[in-house]
Amino acid sequence: MIFMFFIFLLISVNAYATVTATIEDPNISEGQIIELRLSSDTQQKGYPSLTELEKDFMITAQSSSASYQMINGKASASYDFIVNLLPKRTGVITIPAIEWNNQKTKPLKVSVQPASDALQTPNKNVMTISGKILEESVYENASFTYQAQVISDTDLIETHFNAPIMADSEVIAIGDIQFGQVEKDGVVYRTLTQEYAIFPKKAGTDQIIQGATFHGVFLKQKYRQRPMLEPFIYGPVTTPAQDVILRAQDLSISVLPKPQSEQNKWWLPAKEVTMTQTFSPSLENLKTGDSITRTIDIKAVGVTGVQLPDMHIQSDNNFKVYAETPKKETFYSPVKGITGQLT
């Protein structure tokens, strides 16, 4: 009898379990990622069905969490499944009902404002991201510059960019994040800019670059009157730190094949190449049987160290050569940019 009662209790609890869907802010800017939180007071089996979301959103991340608390001797639990969504378009978009173990959430609506309009909205935490290619086309194995820029009217506590993605390419960050300011319609905004050198390995037209993403932590401000203390003042009230994730729009670029005249030749699309050599000890007073170290250093601007060819120096009747393994490096210079080095 006790056993049957226990089973009935489990079934009853599961029958009254509810799954709810929530988002923090239904009004966002283009490129901003939405955190959709599915919550239940009982642990659910399996995963919710997210297929319907893919029509209007790109799913960028999924995670789950559980929390427990005791209030006045009564225990409670919350089980959350979190989905990060990137809207595929602007305007009013409906987050459809999500089914999870035969239970459905209620639909939610979110308004996605174009990035250009967000900068004209007063009394709002403005934060937008955009991507830009600084060249119209590029040769295969050469580099082009991709620039990601965040514009914000809010102080950010933490900032981090994730590089753009391009198939069959190498992506290298150029320097550190650059902080600055820009004025639009009389309002001064903070800017955060990160540049990347992208090296496509294959030729082709309209190749897609998936936009860079930005993760930041900021102190959100809400504008409201404070009638109890300052009834005639309308100003910002700071709330606890909050996360924001932004993703720039996808872009495309045409990657040209190496010129026909270079088809049967070795191809290094560098902007500048220098070659130096040093001898140790000096060549002065060199005698038969003495050993000497010859160091050859090649630097090429606009390519990586991996792209530089190996050197092959053969022994002859006058010298025996014992070559060390060459060292290839890539470094960044504020003056010349990405530079490959072979030593």
mmCIF file of C-alpha atoms in Angstrom:
data_model
loop_
_atom_site.group_PDB
_atom_site.id
_atom_site.type_symbol
_atom_site.label_atom_id
_atom_site.label_comp_id
_atom_site.label_asym_id
_atom_site.label_seq_id
_atom_site.Cartn_x
_atom_site.Cartn_y
_atom_site.Cartn_z
ATOM 1 C CA MET A 1 0.000 0.000 0.000
ATOM 2 C CA ILE A 2 2.836 2.379 0.827
ATOM 3 C CA PHE A 3 4.536 1.520 -2.471
ATOM 4 C CA MET A 4 1.406 2.396 -4.461
ATOM 5 C CA PHE A 5 1.040 5.709 -2.642
ATOM 6 C CA PHE A 6 4.640 6.640 -3.465
ATOM 7 C CA ILE A 7 4.093 6.003 -7.181
ATOM 8 C CA PHE A 8 0.904 8.078 -7.128
ATOM 9 C CA LEU A 9 2.776 10.926 -5.476
ATOM 10 C CA LEU A 10 5.461 10.964 -8.187
ATOM 11 C CA ILE A 11 2.876 10.975 -10.944
ATOM 12 C CA SER A 12 0.929 13.779 -9.301
ATOM 13 C CA VAL A 13 3.995 15.986 -8.898
ATOM 14 C CA ASN A 14 4.997 15.508 -12.556
ATOM 15 C CA ALA A 15 1.449 16.229 -13.742
ATOM 16 C CA TYR A 16 1.432 19.632 -12.077
ATOM 17 C CA ALA A 17 4.978 20.555 -13.132
ATOM 18 C CA THR A 18 5.072 23.589 -15.423
ATOM 19 C CA VAL A 19 7.624 24.831 -17.915
ATOM 20 C CA THR A 20 7.896 28.579 -18.478
ATOM 21 C CA ALA A 21 9.875 30.614 -21.007
ATOM 22 C CA THR A 22 11.336 34.019 -20.180
ATOM 23 C CA ILE A 23 13.623 36.592 -21.766
ATOM 24 C CA GLU A 24 15.140 39.521 -19.948
ATOM 25 C CA ASP A 25 14.471 42.312 -22.459
ATOM 26 C CA PRO A 26 11.896 42.078 -25.275
ATOM 27 C CA ASN A 27 13.393 45.158 -26.970
ATOM 28 C CA ILE A 28 16.880 44.614 -28.387
ATOM 29 C CA SER A 29 19.170 45.936 -31.116
ATOM 30 C CA GLU A 30 20.217 44.152 -34.291
ATOM 31 C CA GLY A 31 23.127 41.802 -33.626
ATOM 32 C CA GLN A 32 22.277 41.375 -29.937
ATOM 33 C CA ILE A 33 21.846 37.816 -28.682
ATOM 34 C CA ILE A 34 18.756 36.872 -26.662
ATOM 35 C CA GLU A 35 19.004 34.558 -23.664
ATOM 36 C CA LEU A 36 15.880 32.383 -23.667
ATOM 37 C CA ARG A 37 15.442 30.632 -20.318
ATOM 38 C CA LEU A 38 13.170 27.592 -19.998
ATOM 39 C CA SER A 39 12.425 26.932 -16.323
ATOM 40 C CA SER A 40 10.730 24.075 -14.492
ATOM 41 C CA ASP A 41 10.188 23.309 -10.800
ATOM 42 C CA THR A 42 10.902 19.617 -11.456
ATOM 43 C CA GLN A 43 13.759 17.986 -13.306
ATOM 44 C CA GLN A 44 12.852 17.282 -16.929
ATOM 45 C CA LYS A 45 14.015 14.343 -19.036
ATOM 46 C CA GLY A 46 15.848 14.854 -22.309
ATOM 47 C CA TYR A 47 15.983 18.173 -24.114
ATOM 48 C CA PRO A 48 13.330 20.606 -25.338
ATOM 49 C CA SER A 49 12.437 20.681 -29.026
ATOM 50 C CA LEU A 50 14.119 23.724 -30.599
ATOM 51 C CA THR A 51 13.356 23.079 -34.272
ATOM 52 C CA GLU A 52 10.733 25.842 -34.531
ATOM 53 C CA LEU A 53 13.238 28.424 -33.327
ATOM 54 C CA GLU A 54 15.518 27.946 -36.341
ATOM 55 C CA LYS A 55 13.109 29.709 -38.699
ATOM 56 C CA ASP A 56 13.803 33.199 -37.293
ATOM 57 C CA PHE A 57 16.800 32.624 -35.013
ATOM 58 C CA MET A 58 20.282 31.200 -35.092
ATOM 59 C CA ILE A 59 20.995 29.061 -32.024
ATOM 60 C CA THR A 60 24.460 30.069 -30.840
ATOM 61 C CA ALA A 61 24.728 28.217 -27.508
ATOM 62 C CA GLN A 62 22.854 25.913 -25.129
ATOM 63 C CA SER A 63 23.378 25.184 -21.428
ATOM 64 C CA SER A 64 21.530 23.951 -18.356
ATOM 65 C CA SER A 65 21.587 24.719 -14.636
ATOM 66 C CA ALA A 66 19.876 23.761 -11.391
ATOM 67 C CA SER A 67 19.387 25.710 -8.161
ATOM 68 C CA TYR A 68 18.008 24.827 -4.751
ATOM 69 C CA GLN A 69 16.897 26.997 -1.836
ATOM 70 C CA MET A 70 15.349 26.667 1.595
ATOM 71 C CA ILE A 71 12.895 29.351 2.773
ATOM 72 C CA ASN A 72 11.159 29.043 6.162
ATOM 73 C CA GLY A 73 11.963 25.361 6.259
ATOM 74 C CA LYS A 74 10.440 24.741 2.811
ATOM 75 C CA ALA A 75 12.747 23.459 0.058
ATOM 76 C CA SER A 76 12.305 24.418 -3.589
ATOM 77 C CA ALA A 77 14.232 23.733 -6.778
ATOM 78 C CA SER A 78 14.506 25.307 -10.213
ATOM 79 C CA TYR A 79 15.789 23.573 -13.330
ATOM 80 C CA ASP A 80 16.714 25.814 -16.258
ATOM 81 C CA PHE A 81 17.595 25.152 -19.885
ATOM 82 C CA ILE A 82 19.189 28.227 -21.493
ATOM 83 C CA VAL A 83 19.301 28.911 -25.232
ATOM 84 C CA ASN A 84 21.176 31.847 -26.795
ATOM 85 C CA LEU A 85 19.363 33.111 -29.889
ATOM 86 C CA LEU A 86 20.537 35.489 -32.617
ATOM 87 C CA PRO A 87 17.623 36.987 -34.603
ATOM 88 C CA LYS A 88 17.942 36.576 -38.361
ATOM 89 C CA ARG A 89 16.008 39.764 -39.133
ATOM 90 C CA THR A 90 14.745 42.990 -37.615
ATOM 91 C CA GLY A 91 11.169 43.822 -36.632
ATOM 92 C CA VAL A 92 8.779 42.051 -34.272
ATOM 93 C CA ILE A 93 9.586 38.330 -34.068
ATOM 94 C CA THR A 94 7.652 35.662 -32.194
ATOM 95 C CA ILE A 95 9.533 33.115 -30.123
ATOM 96 C CA PRO A 96 7.222 30.115 -30.627
ATOM 97 C CA ALA A 97 5.915 27.823 -27.920
ATOM 98 C CA ILE A 98 8.614 25.316 -26.923
ATOM 99 C CA GLU A 99 7.616 21.730 -26.190
ATOM 100 C CA TRP A 100 9.414 19.850 -23.440
ATOM 101 C CA ASN A 101 8.116 16.500 -22.201
ATOM 102 C CA ASN A 102 4.572 17.095 -23.503
ATOM 103 C CA GLN A 103 4.432 20.536 -21.933
ATOM 104 C CA LYS A 104 4.503 23.786 -23.891
ATOM 105 C CA THR A 105 5.617 27.268 -22.989
ATOM 106 C CA LYS A 106 3.713 30.363 -24.025
ATOM 107 C CA PRO A 107 4.922 32.259 -27.133
ATOM 108 C CA LEU A 108 6.947 35.413 -26.550
ATOM 109 C CA LYS A 109 7.452 38.459 -28.752
ATOM 110 C CA VAL A 110 10.715 40.337 -29.200
ATOM 111 C CA SER A 111 11.277 43.599 -31.048
ATOM 112 C CA VAL A 112 14.584 43.784 -32.916
ATOM 113 C CA GLN A 113 15.583 47.335 -33.762
ATOM 114 C CA PRO A 114 17.980 48.048 -36.663
ATOM 115 C CA ALA A 115 21.438 48.985 -35.401
ATOM 116 C CA SER A 116 21.257 52.406 -37.071
ATOM 117 C CA ASP A 117 17.955 53.203 -35.297
ATOM 118 C CA ALA A 118 19.253 52.102 -31.897
ATOM 119 C CA LEU A 119 21.737 54.981 -31.886
ATOM 120 C CA GLN A 120 18.828 57.428 -32.199
ATOM 121 C CA THR A 121 16.846 56.052 -29.252
ATOM 122 C CA PRO A 122 17.256 58.233 -26.113
ATOM 123 C CA ASN A 123 17.288 56.955 -22.547
ATOM 124 C CA LYS A 124 18.215 53.422 -23.543
ATOM 125 C CA ASN A 125 21.294 51.265 -23.065
ATOM 126 C CA VAL A 126 22.608 51.433 -26.630
ATOM 127 C CA MET A 127 25.027 48.709 -27.676
ATOM 128 C CA THR A 128 25.505 47.676 -31.304
ATOM 129 C CA ILE A 129 28.143 45.789 -33.283
ATOM 130 C CA SER A 130 29.095 45.954 -36.936
ATOM 131 C CA GLY A 131 31.658 44.271 -39.145
ATOM 132 C CA LYS A 132 33.546 45.821 -42.051
ATOM 133 C CA ILE A 133 35.997 44.567 -44.682
ATOM 134 C CA LEU A 134 38.640 47.136 -45.568
ATOM 135 C CA GLU A 135 39.399 45.647 -49.023
ATOM 136 C CA GLU A 136 37.047 44.859 -51.910
ATOM 137 C CA SER A 137 38.915 41.722 -53.033
ATOM 138 C CA VAL A 138 42.007 39.709 -52.153
ATOM 139 C CA TYR A 139 44.308 37.126 -53.749
ATOM 140 C CA GLU A 140 44.378 33.612 -52.366
ATOM 141 C CA ASN A 141 46.948 33.236 -49.559
ATOM 142 C CA ALA A 142 47.136 37.025 -49.258
ATOM 143 C CA SER A 143 45.516 38.833 -46.337
ATOM 144 C CA PHE A 144 42.653 41.270 -45.957
ATOM 145 C CA THR A 145 41.587 43.233 -42.894
ATOM 146 C CA TYR A 146 38.303 42.631 -41.082
ATOM 147 C CA GLN A 147 37.204 45.231 -38.527
ATOM 148 C CA ALA A 148 34.663 44.614 -35.758
ATOM 149 C CA GLN A 149 33.369 47.646 -33.874
ATOM 150 C CA VAL A 150 31.057 47.971 -30.866
ATOM 151 C CA ILE A 151 29.308 51.289 -30.187
ATOM 152 C CA SER A 152 27.933 51.801 -26.684
ATOM 153 C CA ASP A 153 26.626 54.534 -24.426
ATOM 154 C CA THR A 154 27.396 52.413 -21.354
ATOM 155 C CA ASP A 155 30.615 51.733 -19.441
ATOM 156 C CA LEU A 156 31.696 48.126 -19.899
ATOM 157 C CA ILE A 157 33.328 46.253 -17.039
ATOM 158 C CA GLU A 158 34.582 43.359 -19.186
ATOM 159 C CA THR A 159 35.160 43.156 -22.942
ATOM 160 C CA HIS A 160 36.065 40.265 -25.219
ATOM 161 C CA PHE A 161 35.874 39.687 -28.980
ATOM 162 C CA ASN A 162 35.664 36.289 -30.660
ATOM 163 C CA ALA A 163 37.187 36.218 -34.134
ATOM 164 C CA PRO A 164 35.109 36.054 -37.334
ATOM 165 C CA ILE A 165 34.985 32.688 -39.089
ATOM 166 C CA MET A 166 35.801 32.015 -42.741
ATOM 167 C CA ALA A 167 36.112 28.525 -44.233
ATOM 168 C CA ASP A 168 39.571 27.421 -45.431
ATOM 169 C CA SER A 169 41.191 30.491 -43.901
ATOM 170 C CA GLU A 170 43.538 31.546 -41.123
ATOM 171 C CA VAL A 171 42.398 34.389 -38.854
ATOM 172 C CA ILE A 172 44.831 36.394 -36.701
ATOM 173 C CA ALA A 173 43.936 39.225 -34.305
ATOM 174 C CA ILE A 174 45.780 42.456 -35.098
ATOM 175 C CA GLY A 175 46.905 44.025 -31.840
ATOM 176 C CA ASP A 176 44.597 44.711 -28.895
ATOM 177 C CA ILE A 177 41.141 46.260 -28.627
ATOM 178 C CA GLN A 178 41.239 49.960 -29.474
ATOM 179 C CA PHE A 179 39.044 52.231 -27.342
ATOM 180 C CA GLY A 180 37.725 55.512 -28.702
ATOM 181 C CA GLN A 181 34.730 57.773 -29.151
ATOM 182 C CA VAL A 182 32.356 58.727 -31.960
ATOM 183 C CA GLU A 183 29.718 61.454 -32.134
ATOM 184 C CA LYS A 184 26.336 60.798 -33.757
ATOM 185 C CA ASP A 185 23.550 63.383 -33.785
ATOM 186 C CA GLY A 186 25.182 65.303 -30.979
ATOM 187 C CA VAL A 187 25.586 62.263 -28.717
ATOM 188 C CA VAL A 188 29.047 60.914 -27.872
ATOM 189 C CA TYR A 189 29.334 57.109 -27.802
ATOM 190 C CA ARG A 190 32.172 54.861 -26.720
ATOM 191 C CA THR A 191 33.725 52.613 -29.371
ATOM 192 C CA LEU A 192 35.634 49.346 -29.082
ATOM 193 C CA THR A 193 37.407 48.228 -32.250
ATOM 194 C CA GLN A 194 39.232 44.976 -32.960
ATOM 195 C CA GLU A 195 40.867 44.190 -36.295
ATOM 196 C CA TYR A 196 41.759 40.799 -37.770
ATOM 197 C CA ALA A 197 43.968 39.697 -40.650
ATOM 198 C CA ILE A 198 42.267 36.923 -42.629
ATOM 199 C CA PHE A 199 44.231 34.683 -45.012
ATOM 200 C CA PRO A 200 41.907 32.779 -47.417
ATOM 201 C CA LYS A 201 43.457 29.605 -48.835
ATOM 202 C CA LYS A 202 41.056 29.044 -51.753
ATOM 203 C CA ALA A 203 39.859 31.292 -54.568
ATOM 204 C CA GLY A 204 36.139 31.883 -55.123
ATOM 205 C CA THR A 205 33.507 34.598 -55.429
ATOM 206 C CA ASP A 206 31.287 35.826 -52.598
ATOM 207 C CA GLN A 207 32.937 33.786 -49.862
ATOM 208 C CA ILE A 208 31.140 34.222 -46.529
ATOM 209 C CA ILE A 209 32.747 35.635 -43.394
ATOM 210 C CA GLN A 210 30.646 34.870 -40.324
ATOM 211 C CA GLY A 211 30.529 37.953 -38.137
ATOM 212 C CA ALA A 212 32.711 38.411 -35.060
ATOM 213 C CA THR A 213 31.016 38.127 -31.674
ATOM 214 C CA PHE A 214 31.454 40.326 -28.632
ATOM 215 C CA HIS A 215 30.912 39.468 -24.985
ATOM 216 C CA GLY A 216 30.718 42.268 -22.443
ATOM 217 C CA VAL A 217 29.607 42.949 -18.886
ATOM 218 C CA PHE A 218 28.046 46.311 -18.095
ATOM 219 C CA LEU A 219 26.072 48.183 -15.456
ATOM 220 C CA LYS A 220 22.609 48.567 -16.918
ATOM 221 C CA GLN A 221 20.860 51.886 -16.435
ATOM 222 C CA LYS A 222 17.124 52.351 -16.250
ATOM 223 C CA TYR A 223 15.620 55.821 -16.579
ATOM 224 C CA ARG A 224 12.739 56.720 -14.266
ATOM 225 C CA GLN A 225 11.566 59.412 -11.876
ATOM 226 C CA ARG A 226 12.253 59.129 -8.173
ATOM 227 C CA PRO A 227 9.215 60.776 -6.577
ATOM 228 C CA MET A 228 10.119 60.034 -2.960
ATOM 229 C CA LEU A 229 13.498 61.796 -2.983
ATOM 230 C CA GLU A 230 13.783 63.848 -6.146
ATOM 231 C CA PRO A 231 10.294 64.145 -7.678
ATOM 232 C CA PHE A 232 11.339 66.429 -10.526
ATOM 233 C CA ILE A 233 14.468 64.591 -11.607
ATOM 234 C CA TYR A 234 14.401 62.050 -14.399
ATOM 235 C CA GLY A 235 17.678 60.175 -14.458
ATOM 236 C CA PRO A 236 19.517 56.877 -14.575
ATOM 237 C CA VAL A 237 19.338 54.248 -11.881
ATOM 238 C CA THR A 238 22.152 51.697 -12.031
ATOM 239 C CA THR A 239 21.306 48.022 -11.559
ATOM 240 C CA PRO A 240 23.643 45.035 -11.001
ATOM 241 C CA ALA A 241 26.143 43.994 -13.684
ATOM 242 C CA GLN A 242 24.675 42.202 -16.676
ATOM 243 C CA ASP A 243 26.082 40.220 -19.593
ATOM 244 C CA VAL A 244 25.621 41.136 -23.226
ATOM 245 C CA ILE A 245 26.510 39.103 -26.304
ATOM 246 C CA LEU A 246 26.537 40.714 -29.752
ATOM 247 C CA ARG A 247 27.219 39.208 -33.178
ATOM 248 C CA ALA A 248 28.127 41.220 -36.261
ATOM 249 C CA GLN A 249 26.410 40.669 -39.597
ATOM 250 C CA ASP A 250 27.830 38.179 -42.089
ATOM 251 C CA LEU A 251 29.854 39.628 -44.959
ATOM 252 C CA SER A 252 31.288 38.311 -48.225
ATOM 253 C CA ILE A 253 34.423 38.875 -50.286
ATOM 254 C CA SER A 254 35.768 37.648 -53.615
ATOM 255 C CA VAL A 255 39.046 35.740 -53.384
ATOM 256 C CA LEU A 256 41.044 35.932 -56.627
ATOM 257 C CA PRO A 257 43.276 33.087 -57.868
ATOM 258 C CA LYS A 258 46.944 33.883 -58.273
ATOM 259 C CA PRO A 259 47.672 35.566 -61.632
ATOM 260 C CA GLN A 260 48.022 33.347 -64.698
ATOM 261 C CA SER A 261 51.585 34.556 -65.159
ATOM 262 C CA GLU A 262 52.457 33.120 -61.736
ATOM 263 C CA GLN A 263 50.785 29.709 -62.106
ATOM 264 C CA ASN A 264 54.032 27.748 -62.482
ATOM 265 C CA LYS A 265 55.981 29.845 -60.010
ATOM 266 C CA TRP A 266 56.246 29.941 -56.271
ATOM 267 C CA TRP A 267 53.628 32.420 -54.944
ATOM 268 C CA LEU A 268 54.197 34.746 -51.990
ATOM 269 C CA PRO A 269 51.698 37.649 -51.980
ATOM 270 C CA ALA A 270 53.739 39.768 -49.562
ATOM 271 C CA LYS A 271 53.809 43.559 -49.490
ATOM 272 C CA GLU A 272 57.484 43.767 -48.593
ATOM 273 C CA VAL A 273 60.276 41.172 -48.307
ATOM 274 C CA THR A 274 63.698 41.699 -46.708
ATOM 275 C CA MET A 275 66.577 39.253 -46.314
ATOM 276 C CA THR A 276 69.613 39.730 -44.069
ATOM 277 C CA GLN A 277 72.508 37.548 -42.980
ATOM 278 C CA THR A 278 75.055 37.635 -40.151
ATOM 279 C CA PHE A 279 78.210 35.613 -39.480
ATOM 280 C CA SER A 280 79.590 34.553 -36.120
ATOM 281 C CA PRO A 281 82.464 34.854 -35.603
ATOM 282 C CA SER A 282 83.475 37.462 -38.129
ATOM 283 C CA LEU A 283 84.761 36.373 -41.546
ATOM 284 C CA GLU A 284 88.007 38.223 -40.879
ATOM 285 C CA ASN A 285 91.019 36.013 -40.201
ATOM 286 C CA LEU A 286 89.065 32.865 -41.094
ATOM 287 C CA LYS A 287 91.284 29.769 -41.353
ATOM 288 C CA THR A 288 90.830 26.339 -42.894
ATOM 289 C CA GLY A 289 89.034 24.049 -40.468
ATOM 290 C CA ASP A 290 87.376 26.872 -38.523
ATOM 291 C CA SER A 291 83.620 26.615 -37.949
ATOM 292 C CA ILE A 292 81.359 29.566 -38.553
ATOM 293 C CA THR A 293 77.642 30.189 -38.011
ATOM 294 C CA ARG A 294 75.705 31.893 -40.777
ATOM 295 C CA THR A 295 72.259 33.164 -39.768
ATOM 296 C CA ILE A 296 69.822 34.098 -42.534
ATOM 297 C CA ASP A 297 66.718 36.079 -41.587
ATOM 298 C CA ILE A 298 63.787 36.633 -43.959
ATOM 299 C CA LYS A 299 60.882 38.960 -43.100
ATOM 300 C CA ALA A 300 57.773 39.362 -45.247
ATOM 301 C CA VAL A 301 55.017 41.884 -44.524
ATOM 302 C CA GLY A 302 51.451 40.752 -45.094
ATOM 303 C CA VAL A 303 52.001 37.009 -44.788
ATOM 304 C CA THR A 304 52.518 34.544 -41.936
ATOM 305 C CA GLY A 305 55.707 32.715 -41.073
ATOM 306 C CA VAL A 306 54.176 29.425 -42.211
ATOM 307 C CA GLN A 307 53.851 30.807 -45.742
ATOM 308 C CA LEU A 308 57.613 31.376 -46.093
ATOM 309 C CA PRO A 309 59.465 28.596 -47.936
ATOM 310 C CA ASP A 310 62.232 26.542 -46.379
ATOM 311 C CA MET A 311 65.789 27.365 -47.412
ATOM 312 C CA HIS A 312 68.117 24.671 -48.767
ATOM 313 C CA ILE A 313 71.838 25.452 -48.804
ATOM 314 C CA GLN A 314 74.000 22.637 -50.161
ATOM 315 C CA SER A 315 77.564 21.744 -49.240
ATOM 316 C CA ASP A 316 80.265 22.129 -51.925
ATOM 317 C CA ASN A 317 83.991 21.540 -52.283
ATOM 318 C CA ASN A 318 84.814 24.551 -50.132
ATOM 319 C CA PHE A 319 82.337 24.184 -47.265
ATOM 320 C CA LYS A 320 80.359 21.554 -45.407
ATOM 321 C CA VAL A 321 76.966 22.780 -44.333
ATOM 322 C CA TYR A 322 75.097 21.533 -41.247
ATOM 323 C CA ALA A 323 71.706 23.244 -41.276
ATOM 324 C CA GLU A 324 69.580 23.656 -38.192
ATOM 325 C CA THR A 325 65.795 23.337 -38.277
ATOM 326 C CA PRO A 326 64.398 26.686 -39.491
ATOM 327 C CA LYS A 327 62.219 28.687 -37.122
ATOM 328 C CA LYS A 328 59.045 30.308 -38.488
ATOM 329 C CA GLU A 329 57.191 32.988 -36.559
ATOM 330 C CA THR A 330 54.386 35.488 -37.075
ATOM 331 C CA PHE A 331 54.258 38.787 -35.232
ATOM 332 C CA TYR A 332 52.410 42.073 -35.368
ATOM 333 C CA SER A 333 53.901 45.543 -35.753
ATOM 334 C CA PRO A 334 51.776 48.706 -35.364
ATOM 335 C CA VAL A 335 53.705 50.214 -38.279
ATOM 336 C CA LYS A 336 53.775 47.324 -40.788
ATOM 337 C CA GLY A 337 51.069 44.986 -39.527
ATOM 338 C CA ILE A 338 51.234 41.182 -39.722
ATOM 339 C CA THR A 339 54.759 40.018 -40.593
ATOM 340 C CA GLY A 340 56.129 36.529 -41.152
ATOM 341 C CA GLN A 341 59.699 35.706 -40.195
ATOM 342 C CA LEU A 342 61.945 32.778 -41.134
ATOM 343 C CA THR A 343 65.296 32.312 -39.380
#
